[in-house]
């Protein structure tokens, strides 16, 4: 006896006139004159199956009749073309098995956003979420491919840390065997340590932010791609960033047209995203915004409105370079050509999707690092717990080298590339100020 293997619904068109075996979930169901029309969903898509009462065995018929929306099933049958079916093909069922009967599915056609978030574990089966999660997986893959091709090693930083950022204020505290610890807000210090061993490294890891921002761009837990490289300067970082973002957009447009079509994203817009990206200094950005009606002064940060105004007419991201030292952390070095500023650069996504990458050269000399600590302490009125930074400072004691790196918020990138309304849809189980379940 030939044991048939299972076919995905997307391959069904290749089997016209032949038999297939499918497994999946009931997506739609209706009945018409002794025929059950069952639309079957699997990870590749959907296909219609038709079960006729008088041409299948009683057990199969009873199971098909009993099957509810989202029940898991297996069936076999013969493929034929049928213009009336949703995909133009139909499987005439000859045997049907119910694997897991579903209770009445709590998500029906029109549901509130809140319910869809409460039932996220079930809503992930929707066509929209399936497409986004596939795109997310490909985007992660393309980002990895880019780094791998450039000879970077992937590293795995710790997520529980004693490094309290600047103040620990926006960090989640953890009771670590009686000692105060934090969930990491950035893997950068660890990536910097590994630069002295592997020279070119990157990590994909969650970062945690306890800031109570209720915006469409903030998550309390997000996946952070962080890159760190020895002997890189700001120019080399920017070249790297624009090539990386460009390559992801190009690959998505070339290889994932089916997913983009499901999400209503025009690949032609993605094809436009390639180097070079516009490069503004912070000062030029402020001037530009003031020409557009703002009244910003030196030292002001860019908020949601400014980001939108700066990028609303852009098809490609925009670099903003040389931020005032008051706006950047201690690890951003002073710009020797303008000591009011730092060797730092942010990448702003078009149409107000916000900052997707934060980057800088790093203070790599011991004395300069200590100066920057004290400067930031004085400027912000904070007190660093230098003891927790001892190991980080050590890196500048034993054969330090110039290096630079960046952090990219993967959900921000996904939100922009797929033109999503809210960052929560770029991650399967969003963590936000008012949400930790499911
Ligand atoms: O600008 P940030 O805070 O920079 C750092 O953490 C650096 N230490 C990174 C580095 O140089 N290795 O964060 C980097 C990026 C931002 O540009 C943004 O895309 C994303 O992380 N990000 C967030 N994404 C989602 N939700 C939040 N609450 C985010 N905060 C930052
Ligand atoms: Mg930033």
Short mmCIF file of C-alpha atoms and ligand atoms in Angstrom, two decimals:
data_model
loop_
_atom_site.label_atom_id
_atom_site.label_comp_id
_atom_site.label_asym_id
_atom_site.label_seq_id
_atom_site.Cartn_x
_atom_site.Cartn_y
_atom_site.Cartn_z
CA UNK A 1 0.00 0.00 0.00
CA UNK A 2 1.29 3.49 -0.85
CA UNK A 3 1.30 5.77 2.15
CA UNK A 4 0.46 9.26 0.90
CA UNK A 5 2.18 12.23 2.47
CA UNK A 6 0.32 15.39 3.34
CA UNK A 7 0.02 18.28 0.92
CA UNK A 8 -0.14 21.95 1.92
CA UNK A 9 -3.19 23.83 0.68
CA UNK A 10 -0.95 26.13 -1.42
CA UNK A 11 0.24 23.10 -3.45
CA UNK A 12 -3.25 21.80 -4.17
CA UNK A 13 -3.31 23.41 -7.70
CA UNK A 14 -0.43 21.11 -8.70
CA UNK A 15 -2.62 18.03 -8.15
CA UNK A 16 -5.60 18.56 -10.47
CA UNK A 17 -7.17 15.16 -11.17
CA UNK A 18 -5.09 13.56 -8.44
CA UNK A 19 -5.59 12.61 -4.84
CA UNK A 20 -4.30 14.68 -1.91
CA UNK A 21 -4.24 14.35 1.84
CA UNK A 22 -4.64 17.60 3.81
CA UNK A 23 -4.54 18.55 7.45
CA UNK A 24 -5.50 21.86 8.92
CA UNK A 25 -8.30 23.78 10.57
CA UNK A 26 -11.85 24.63 9.52
CA UNK A 27 -11.81 28.25 8.35
CA UNK A 28 -15.34 28.51 6.94
CA UNK A 29 -18.20 26.09 6.69
CA UNK A 30 -21.54 26.06 4.94
CA UNK A 31 -24.00 23.46 3.77
CA UNK A 32 -26.06 23.27 0.64
CA UNK A 33 -28.30 20.38 -0.43
CA UNK A 34 -26.45 17.41 1.04
CA UNK A 35 -23.03 18.95 0.40
CA UNK A 36 -20.78 20.42 3.07
CA UNK A 37 -18.40 23.11 1.85
CA UNK A 38 -15.44 23.27 4.19
CA UNK A 39 -12.69 25.83 3.70
CA UNK A 40 -9.51 24.37 5.17
CA UNK A 41 -6.74 26.57 6.53
CA UNK A 42 -3.12 25.60 7.06
CA UNK A 43 0.06 27.63 7.37
CA UNK A 44 0.22 28.19 3.63
CA UNK A 45 -3.29 29.42 2.95
CA UNK A 46 -6.77 28.03 2.38
CA UNK A 47 -8.56 25.67 0.03
CA UNK A 48 -12.18 24.59 -0.29
CA UNK A 49 -13.18 20.99 0.26
CA UNK A 50 -16.61 19.59 -0.61
CA UNK A 51 -18.07 16.55 1.18
CA UNK A 52 -21.11 14.88 -0.41
CA UNK A 53 -23.27 12.83 1.89
CA UNK A 54 -23.98 10.12 -0.66
CA UNK A 55 -20.40 9.66 -1.82
CA UNK A 56 -18.47 9.24 1.46
CA UNK A 57 -18.68 6.73 4.29
CA UNK A 58 -20.94 7.50 7.22
CA UNK A 59 -18.11 8.05 9.71
CA UNK A 60 -16.53 10.67 7.47
CA UNK A 61 -19.84 12.40 6.88
CA UNK A 62 -20.71 12.48 10.57
CA UNK A 63 -17.28 13.91 11.42
CA UNK A 64 -17.53 16.58 8.71
CA UNK A 65 -21.00 17.52 9.86
CA UNK A 66 -19.83 17.80 13.45
CA UNK A 67 -16.71 19.84 12.65
CA UNK A 68 -17.00 23.41 13.92
CA UNK A 69 -15.03 26.51 12.96
CA UNK A 70 -11.36 26.10 14.03
CA UNK A 71 -11.69 22.34 14.61
CA UNK A 72 -8.53 20.57 13.50
CA UNK A 73 -9.13 17.99 10.79
CA UNK A 74 -7.58 15.64 8.25
CA UNK A 75 -9.07 14.71 4.92
CA UNK A 76 -8.27 13.11 1.62
CA UNK A 77 -9.88 13.70 -1.73
CA UNK A 78 -9.46 14.46 -5.42
CA UNK A 79 -8.52 17.92 -6.71
CA UNK A 80 -10.52 19.63 -9.40
CA UNK A 81 -10.68 23.09 -10.83
CA UNK A 82 -13.72 25.05 -9.74
CA UNK A 83 -14.12 28.73 -10.53
CA UNK A 84 -16.65 29.15 -7.72
CA UNK A 85 -14.24 28.04 -4.97
CA UNK A 86 -12.28 30.81 -3.17
CA UNK A 87 -8.92 29.80 -4.69
CA UNK A 88 -10.29 28.34 -7.96
CA UNK A 89 -9.72 24.74 -6.81
CA UNK A 90 -11.76 22.31 -4.79
CA UNK A 91 -11.02 18.98 -3.13
CA UNK A 92 -13.82 16.40 -3.45
CA UNK A 93 -13.61 14.68 -0.09
CA UNK A 94 -13.53 10.90 0.09
CA UNK A 95 -12.51 10.56 3.69
CA UNK A 96 -12.65 12.99 6.63
CA UNK A 97 -11.37 12.79 10.20
CA UNK A 98 -11.90 15.15 13.09
CA UNK A 99 -8.67 15.51 15.09
CA UNK A 100 -9.72 18.10 17.68
CA UNK A 101 -13.28 19.38 17.91
CA UNK A 102 -13.34 23.12 18.62
CA UNK A 103 -15.68 24.68 21.12
CA UNK A 104 -17.55 27.69 19.66
CA UNK A 105 -14.70 30.00 18.61
CA UNK A 106 -14.76 33.23 20.63
CA UNK A 107 -13.59 35.39 17.73
CA UNK A 108 -16.20 36.11 15.11
CA UNK A 109 -16.13 38.56 12.26
CA UNK A 110 -16.39 41.95 13.98
CA UNK A 111 -14.53 42.22 17.25
CA UNK A 112 -13.12 45.01 19.36
CA UNK A 113 -9.38 45.57 19.43
CA UNK A 114 -9.41 44.78 23.16
CA UNK A 115 -11.02 41.39 22.63
CA UNK A 116 -8.55 40.55 19.90
CA UNK A 117 -5.73 41.39 22.32
CA UNK A 118 -7.32 39.39 25.15
CA UNK A 119 -7.67 36.44 22.78
CA UNK A 120 -4.31 37.05 21.12
CA UNK A 121 -3.38 33.37 21.49
CA UNK A 122 -6.32 32.58 19.20
CA UNK A 123 -6.20 35.71 17.01
CA UNK A 124 -2.69 34.65 15.90
CA UNK A 125 -4.52 32.21 13.59
CA UNK A 126 -6.07 35.04 11.60
CA UNK A 127 -4.87 35.59 8.02
CA UNK A 128 -3.54 39.03 8.96
CA UNK A 129 -1.50 37.82 11.93
CA UNK A 130 -0.26 34.76 10.04
CA UNK A 131 1.07 37.06 7.30
CA UNK A 132 2.67 39.47 9.75
CA UNK A 133 4.33 36.65 11.69
CA UNK A 134 5.72 35.17 8.48
CA UNK A 135 7.04 38.59 7.42
CA UNK A 136 8.59 39.01 10.88
CA UNK A 137 10.38 35.69 10.53
CA UNK A 138 11.70 36.64 7.07
CA UNK A 139 12.81 40.09 8.27
CA UNK A 140 14.74 38.48 11.14
CA UNK A 141 16.26 36.05 8.64
CA UNK A 142 17.32 38.82 6.25
CA UNK A 143 18.85 40.86 9.07
CA UNK A 144 20.84 37.80 10.17
CA UNK A 145 21.88 37.02 6.59
CA UNK A 146 23.19 40.56 6.19
CA UNK A 147 25.37 40.35 9.31
CA UNK A 148 26.52 36.80 8.59
CA UNK A 149 27.57 37.75 5.08
CA UNK A 150 29.63 40.62 6.45
CA UNK A 151 31.49 38.25 8.76
CA UNK A 152 29.74 39.13 12.03
CA UNK A 153 29.37 36.59 14.82
CA UNK A 154 26.00 36.26 16.53
CA UNK A 155 26.34 36.53 20.29
CA UNK A 156 23.90 35.86 23.13
CA UNK A 157 23.96 38.48 25.90
CA UNK A 158 22.45 37.99 29.37
CA UNK A 159 18.99 39.41 29.97
CA UNK A 160 19.29 39.76 33.74
CA UNK A 161 21.85 42.38 34.59
CA UNK A 162 23.30 44.42 37.42
CA UNK A 163 24.05 47.32 35.04
CA UNK A 164 21.42 49.90 35.90
CA UNK A 165 21.56 51.95 32.71
CA UNK A 166 21.94 55.59 33.70
CA UNK A 167 19.67 55.53 36.69
CA UNK A 168 17.73 52.29 36.46
CA UNK A 169 14.60 54.44 36.36
CA UNK A 170 13.13 52.93 33.21
CA UNK A 171 14.18 49.39 34.04
CA UNK A 172 12.22 46.50 35.50
CA UNK A 173 13.67 45.47 38.83
CA UNK A 174 14.28 41.83 39.62
CA UNK A 175 14.94 40.27 42.99
CA UNK A 176 18.07 38.30 42.17
CA UNK A 177 18.59 36.02 45.17
CA UNK A 178 18.11 39.00 47.44
CA UNK A 179 20.26 41.35 45.38
CA UNK A 180 18.77 44.12 43.22
CA UNK A 181 19.04 43.36 39.52
CA UNK A 182 17.31 44.49 36.32
CA UNK A 183 15.93 43.17 33.08
CA UNK A 184 18.28 44.46 30.41
CA UNK A 185 17.36 47.62 28.49
CA UNK A 186 20.15 47.10 25.96
CA UNK A 187 22.77 44.43 25.31
CA UNK A 188 25.28 47.06 24.25
CA UNK A 189 27.69 46.82 27.23
CA UNK A 190 27.97 43.06 26.69
CA UNK A 191 28.34 43.43 22.92
CA UNK A 192 31.12 45.95 23.57
CA UNK A 193 32.92 43.44 25.80
CA UNK A 194 32.71 40.80 23.10
CA UNK A 195 34.08 43.17 20.46
CA UNK A 196 37.48 42.82 22.13
CA UNK A 197 37.24 39.08 21.46
CA UNK A 198 35.31 38.72 18.20
CA UNK A 199 35.67 42.22 16.69
CA UNK A 200 32.38 42.15 14.76
CA UNK A 201 29.31 40.95 16.65
CA UNK A 202 25.53 41.22 16.73
CA UNK A 203 22.76 39.98 18.96
CA UNK A 204 19.03 39.48 18.69
CA UNK A 205 17.57 39.69 22.17
CA UNK A 206 14.66 41.20 24.03
CA UNK A 207 15.19 44.59 25.66
CA UNK A 208 12.88 45.72 28.41
CA UNK A 209 11.69 49.28 28.98
CA UNK A 210 9.60 50.21 31.99
CA UNK A 211 8.80 53.67 30.60
CA UNK A 212 5.07 54.29 30.79
CA UNK A 213 4.75 55.38 27.16
CA UNK A 214 1.32 54.70 25.72
CA UNK A 215 2.11 55.29 22.09
CA UNK A 216 1.83 53.26 18.90
CA UNK A 217 5.64 52.86 18.91
CA UNK A 218 6.46 51.65 22.41
CA UNK A 219 6.54 48.16 23.83
CA UNK A 220 7.68 47.21 27.33
CA UNK A 221 9.49 44.22 25.81
CA UNK A 222 10.87 44.41 22.30
CA UNK A 223 13.36 42.50 20.18
CA UNK A 224 16.50 44.48 19.81
CA UNK A 225 19.08 43.83 17.12
CA UNK A 226 22.34 45.23 18.40
CA UNK A 227 25.54 45.42 16.38
CA UNK A 228 28.97 46.36 17.60
CA UNK A 229 32.17 46.50 15.56
CA UNK A 230 35.80 47.28 16.23
CA UNK A 231 37.40 50.02 14.11
CA UNK A 232 34.05 51.31 12.83
CA UNK A 233 33.35 55.03 12.81
CA UNK A 234 30.13 56.96 12.28
CA UNK A 235 30.45 57.02 8.49
CA UNK A 236 31.02 53.26 8.33
CA UNK A 237 28.08 52.69 10.68
CA UNK A 238 25.74 54.74 8.51
CA UNK A 239 26.86 52.98 5.33
CA UNK A 240 26.25 49.67 7.08
CA UNK A 241 22.82 50.71 8.35
CA UNK A 242 21.51 51.93 5.02
CA UNK A 243 22.74 48.83 3.21
CA UNK A 244 21.20 46.60 5.86
CA UNK A 245 17.79 48.31 5.82
CA UNK A 246 17.92 48.44 2.01
CA UNK A 247 18.73 44.75 1.72
CA UNK A 248 15.83 43.77 3.99
CA UNK A 249 13.39 45.90 1.97
CA UNK A 250 14.68 44.54 -1.36
CA UNK A 251 14.53 40.90 -0.24
CA UNK A 252 11.04 41.35 1.15
CA UNK A 253 9.86 42.93 -2.11
CA UNK A 254 11.53 40.24 -4.26
CA UNK A 255 10.85 37.10 -2.26
CA UNK A 256 7.67 37.65 -0.27
CA UNK A 257 5.14 39.07 -2.68
CA UNK A 258 2.43 36.68 -1.53
CA UNK A 259 2.74 37.89 2.06
CA UNK A 260 2.86 41.54 1.03
CA UNK A 261 -0.25 41.08 -1.11
CA UNK A 262 -2.12 39.61 1.89
CA UNK A 263 -1.17 42.70 3.90
CA UNK A 264 -1.86 45.21 1.13
CA UNK A 265 1.78 46.37 0.99
CA UNK A 266 2.98 47.58 -2.41
CA UNK A 267 6.36 45.96 -3.22
CA UNK A 268 7.15 48.92 -5.50
CA UNK A 269 7.35 51.15 -2.40
CA UNK A 270 9.77 48.72 -0.78
CA UNK A 271 11.89 48.60 -3.94
CA UNK A 272 12.51 52.35 -3.52
CA UNK A 273 14.23 51.76 -0.18
CA UNK A 274 17.88 51.57 -1.11
CA UNK A 275 21.02 53.58 -0.32
CA UNK A 276 21.81 56.42 -0.09
CA UNK A 277 19.56 57.72 2.70
CA UNK A 278 19.36 61.44 3.42
CA UNK A 279 21.90 62.58 6.04
CA UNK A 280 21.00 65.61 8.18
CA UNK A 281 22.83 66.98 11.17
CA UNK A 282 20.76 67.58 14.29
CA UNK A 283 21.19 71.28 13.63
CA UNK A 284 19.89 70.98 10.06
CA UNK A 285 16.94 68.91 11.31
CA UNK A 286 16.05 71.62 13.84
CA UNK A 287 16.32 74.33 11.15
CA UNK A 288 14.16 72.32 8.78
CA UNK A 289 11.51 71.79 11.44
CA UNK A 290 11.53 75.48 12.32
CA UNK A 291 11.04 76.32 8.64
CA UNK A 292 8.01 74.03 8.79
CA UNK A 293 6.53 76.08 11.61
CA UNK A 294 8.05 74.65 14.79
CA UNK A 295 9.92 76.82 17.26
CA UNK A 296 12.62 74.50 18.47
CA UNK A 297 15.83 75.57 20.07
CA UNK A 298 19.22 73.92 20.41
CA UNK A 299 19.02 71.01 22.83
CA UNK A 300 15.36 70.16 22.21
CA UNK A 301 14.60 66.50 21.56
CA UNK A 302 12.43 65.36 18.67
CA UNK A 303 9.00 64.21 19.79
CA UNK A 304 6.31 62.31 17.91
CA UNK A 305 5.16 65.43 16.04
CA UNK A 306 8.66 66.50 15.03
CA UNK A 307 9.49 62.99 13.81
CA UNK A 308 6.37 63.04 11.69
CA UNK A 309 7.03 66.50 10.27
CA UNK A 310 10.62 65.58 9.45
CA UNK A 311 9.79 62.37 7.56
CA UNK A 312 6.25 62.71 6.23
CA UNK A 313 7.31 63.32 2.65
CA UNK A 314 10.13 60.78 2.61
CA UNK A 315 10.09 57.36 0.93
CA UNK A 316 13.35 56.39 2.61
CA UNK A 317 14.61 56.73 6.17
CA UNK A 318 16.55 59.83 7.21
CA UNK A 319 19.72 59.96 9.32
CA UNK A 320 19.99 62.62 12.03
CA UNK A 321 23.64 63.00 13.07
CA UNK A 322 25.63 64.75 15.81
CA UNK A 323 23.14 65.06 18.64
CA UNK A 324 23.78 67.50 21.50
CA UNK A 325 25.64 65.77 24.30
CA UNK A 326 22.79 66.46 26.74
CA UNK A 327 20.52 64.22 24.65
CA UNK A 328 22.83 61.21 24.40
CA UNK A 329 24.20 58.75 26.98
CA UNK A 330 27.69 58.72 28.47
CA UNK A 331 28.99 56.21 25.94
CA UNK A 332 28.55 58.62 22.98
CA UNK A 333 31.86 60.44 22.43
CA UNK A 334 32.16 64.20 22.09
CA UNK A 335 32.46 65.33 18.48
CA UNK A 336 35.97 66.84 18.19
CA UNK A 337 34.75 69.21 15.45
CA UNK A 338 31.90 70.58 17.58
CA UNK A 339 32.18 69.79 21.29
CA UNK A 340 28.53 70.68 21.88
CA UNK A 341 27.67 67.49 19.99
CA UNK A 342 28.36 63.76 20.04
CA UNK A 343 29.40 61.23 17.40
CA UNK A 344 25.91 59.77 17.34
CA UNK A 345 23.27 59.16 14.71
CA UNK A 346 19.62 58.10 14.76
CA UNK A 347 17.74 56.68 11.80
CA UNK A 348 14.19 57.96 11.38
CA UNK A 349 11.70 55.88 9.39
CA UNK A 350 9.50 57.66 6.81
CA UNK A 351 5.96 58.88 7.44
CA UNK A 352 6.43 59.35 11.17
CA UNK A 353 7.03 55.68 11.97
CA UNK A 354 9.72 56.98 14.30
CA UNK A 355 13.30 56.24 15.27
CA UNK A 356 14.23 52.73 14.15
CA UNK A 357 17.95 52.79 14.92
CA UNK A 358 20.06 54.54 17.54
CA UNK A 359 23.82 54.46 16.93
CA UNK A 360 27.10 55.99 17.96
CA UNK A 361 30.81 55.64 18.11
CA UNK A 362 31.80 54.63 21.65
CA UNK A 363 33.99 56.40 24.16
CA UNK A 364 36.88 53.94 24.11
CA UNK A 365 39.54 55.71 26.20
CA UNK A 366 39.56 55.38 29.98
CA UNK A 367 39.95 59.07 30.84
CA UNK A 368 37.31 60.19 28.38
CA UNK A 369 34.88 57.63 29.75
CA UNK A 370 35.36 58.87 33.31
CA UNK A 371 34.94 62.46 32.10
CA UNK A 372 31.71 61.57 30.33
CA UNK A 373 30.37 59.82 33.45
CA UNK A 374 31.00 62.90 35.53
CA UNK A 375 29.66 65.23 32.86
CA UNK A 376 26.39 63.31 32.58
CA UNK A 377 26.10 63.12 36.36
CA UNK A 378 26.45 66.88 36.58
CA UNK A 379 24.15 67.65 33.65
CA UNK A 380 21.34 65.30 34.63
CA UNK A 381 21.77 65.38 38.38
CA UNK A 382 22.10 61.60 38.48
CA UNK A 383 24.61 59.45 40.34
CA UNK A 384 26.06 56.47 38.53
CA UNK A 385 26.70 53.40 40.58
CA UNK A 386 30.26 53.16 39.30
CA UNK A 387 30.74 49.85 41.13
CA UNK A 388 28.29 48.21 38.73
CA UNK A 389 30.22 49.66 35.80
CA UNK A 390 33.62 48.40 36.96
CA UNK A 391 33.76 45.66 34.38
CA UNK A 392 32.65 48.03 31.61
CA UNK A 393 35.34 50.53 32.61
CA UNK A 394 37.85 47.65 32.68
CA UNK A 395 37.35 47.23 28.94
CA UNK A 396 39.09 50.59 28.52
CA UNK A 397 42.02 49.46 30.66
CA UNK A 398 43.14 46.42 28.71
CA UNK A 399 43.99 47.18 25.10
CA UNK A 400 41.03 49.29 24.08
CA UNK A 401 40.27 50.11 20.45
CA UNK A 402 37.88 52.51 18.71
CA UNK A 403 34.54 50.86 18.07
CA UNK A 404 30.96 51.73 17.25
CA UNK A 405 27.56 50.11 17.15
CA UNK A 406 23.82 50.48 16.97
CA UNK A 407 20.52 49.18 18.28
CA UNK A 408 17.59 48.55 15.96
CA UNK A 409 14.06 48.07 17.25
CA UNK A 410 12.88 45.16 15.11
CA UNK A 411 9.18 45.82 15.78
CA UNK A 412 9.59 49.45 14.70
CA UNK A 413 11.22 48.22 11.48
CA UNK A 414 8.40 45.72 10.92
CA UNK A 415 5.72 48.33 11.70
CA UNK A 416 7.18 50.67 9.12
CA UNK A 417 7.93 48.12 6.36
CA UNK A 418 4.45 46.57 6.64
CA UNK A 419 2.79 49.92 7.32
CA UNK A 420 1.07 48.68 10.49
CA UNK A 421 -1.02 51.09 12.59
CA UNK A 422 0.37 49.88 15.90
CA UNK A 423 3.63 48.31 17.03
CA UNK A 424 1.71 45.68 19.05
CA UNK A 425 0.84 43.86 15.83
CA UNK A 426 4.52 43.45 14.95
CA UNK A 427 5.08 41.00 17.84
CA UNK A 428 3.03 37.90 18.69
CA UNK A 429 2.48 38.57 22.40
CA UNK A 430 2.81 42.33 23.01
CA UNK A 431 3.89 43.60 26.42
CA UNK A 432 2.58 47.10 27.03
CA UNK A 433 1.94 49.36 30.01
CA UNK A 434 -1.52 47.92 30.58
CA UNK A 435 -1.05 44.43 29.17
CA UNK A 436 0.89 41.34 30.21
CA UNK A 437 -1.55 38.60 29.13
CA UNK A 438 -1.74 36.32 27.26
O1 LIG B 1 17.72 54.39 21.20
P1 LIG B 1 17.85 53.23 22.14
O2 LIG B 1 17.35 53.41 23.52
O3 LIG B 1 19.41 52.85 22.13
C1 LIG B 1 20.00 51.91 22.89
O4 LIG B 1 19.45 51.19 23.69
C2 LIG B 1 21.45 51.69 22.52
N1 LIG B 1 22.14 51.18 23.71
C3 LIG B 1 21.49 50.71 21.38
C4 LIG B 1 22.88 50.42 20.90
O5 LIG B 1 23.56 51.34 20.45
N2 LIG B 1 23.31 49.20 21.00
O6 LIG B 1 17.14 51.98 21.50
C5 LIG B 1 17.52 51.52 20.23
C6 LIG B 1 16.29 51.28 19.36
C7 LIG B 1 15.49 52.53 19.04
O7 LIG B 1 16.01 53.22 17.95
C8 LIG B 1 14.11 51.94 18.74
O8 LIG B 1 14.05 51.46 17.41
C9 LIG B 1 14.06 50.75 19.66
O9 LIG B 1 15.39 50.43 20.03
N3 LIG B 1 13.26 51.02 20.88
C10 LIG B 1 12.03 50.54 21.11
N4 LIG B 1 11.23 49.74 20.38
C11 LIG B 1 10.03 49.41 20.90
N5 LIG B 1 9.59 49.82 22.10
C12 LIG B 1 10.35 50.64 22.88
N6 LIG B 1 9.91 51.03 24.08
C13 LIG B 1 11.64 51.03 22.39
N7 LIG B 1 12.65 51.78 22.86
C14 LIG B 1 13.62 51.78 21.94
MG1 LIG B 2 17.33 56.34 20.83
#
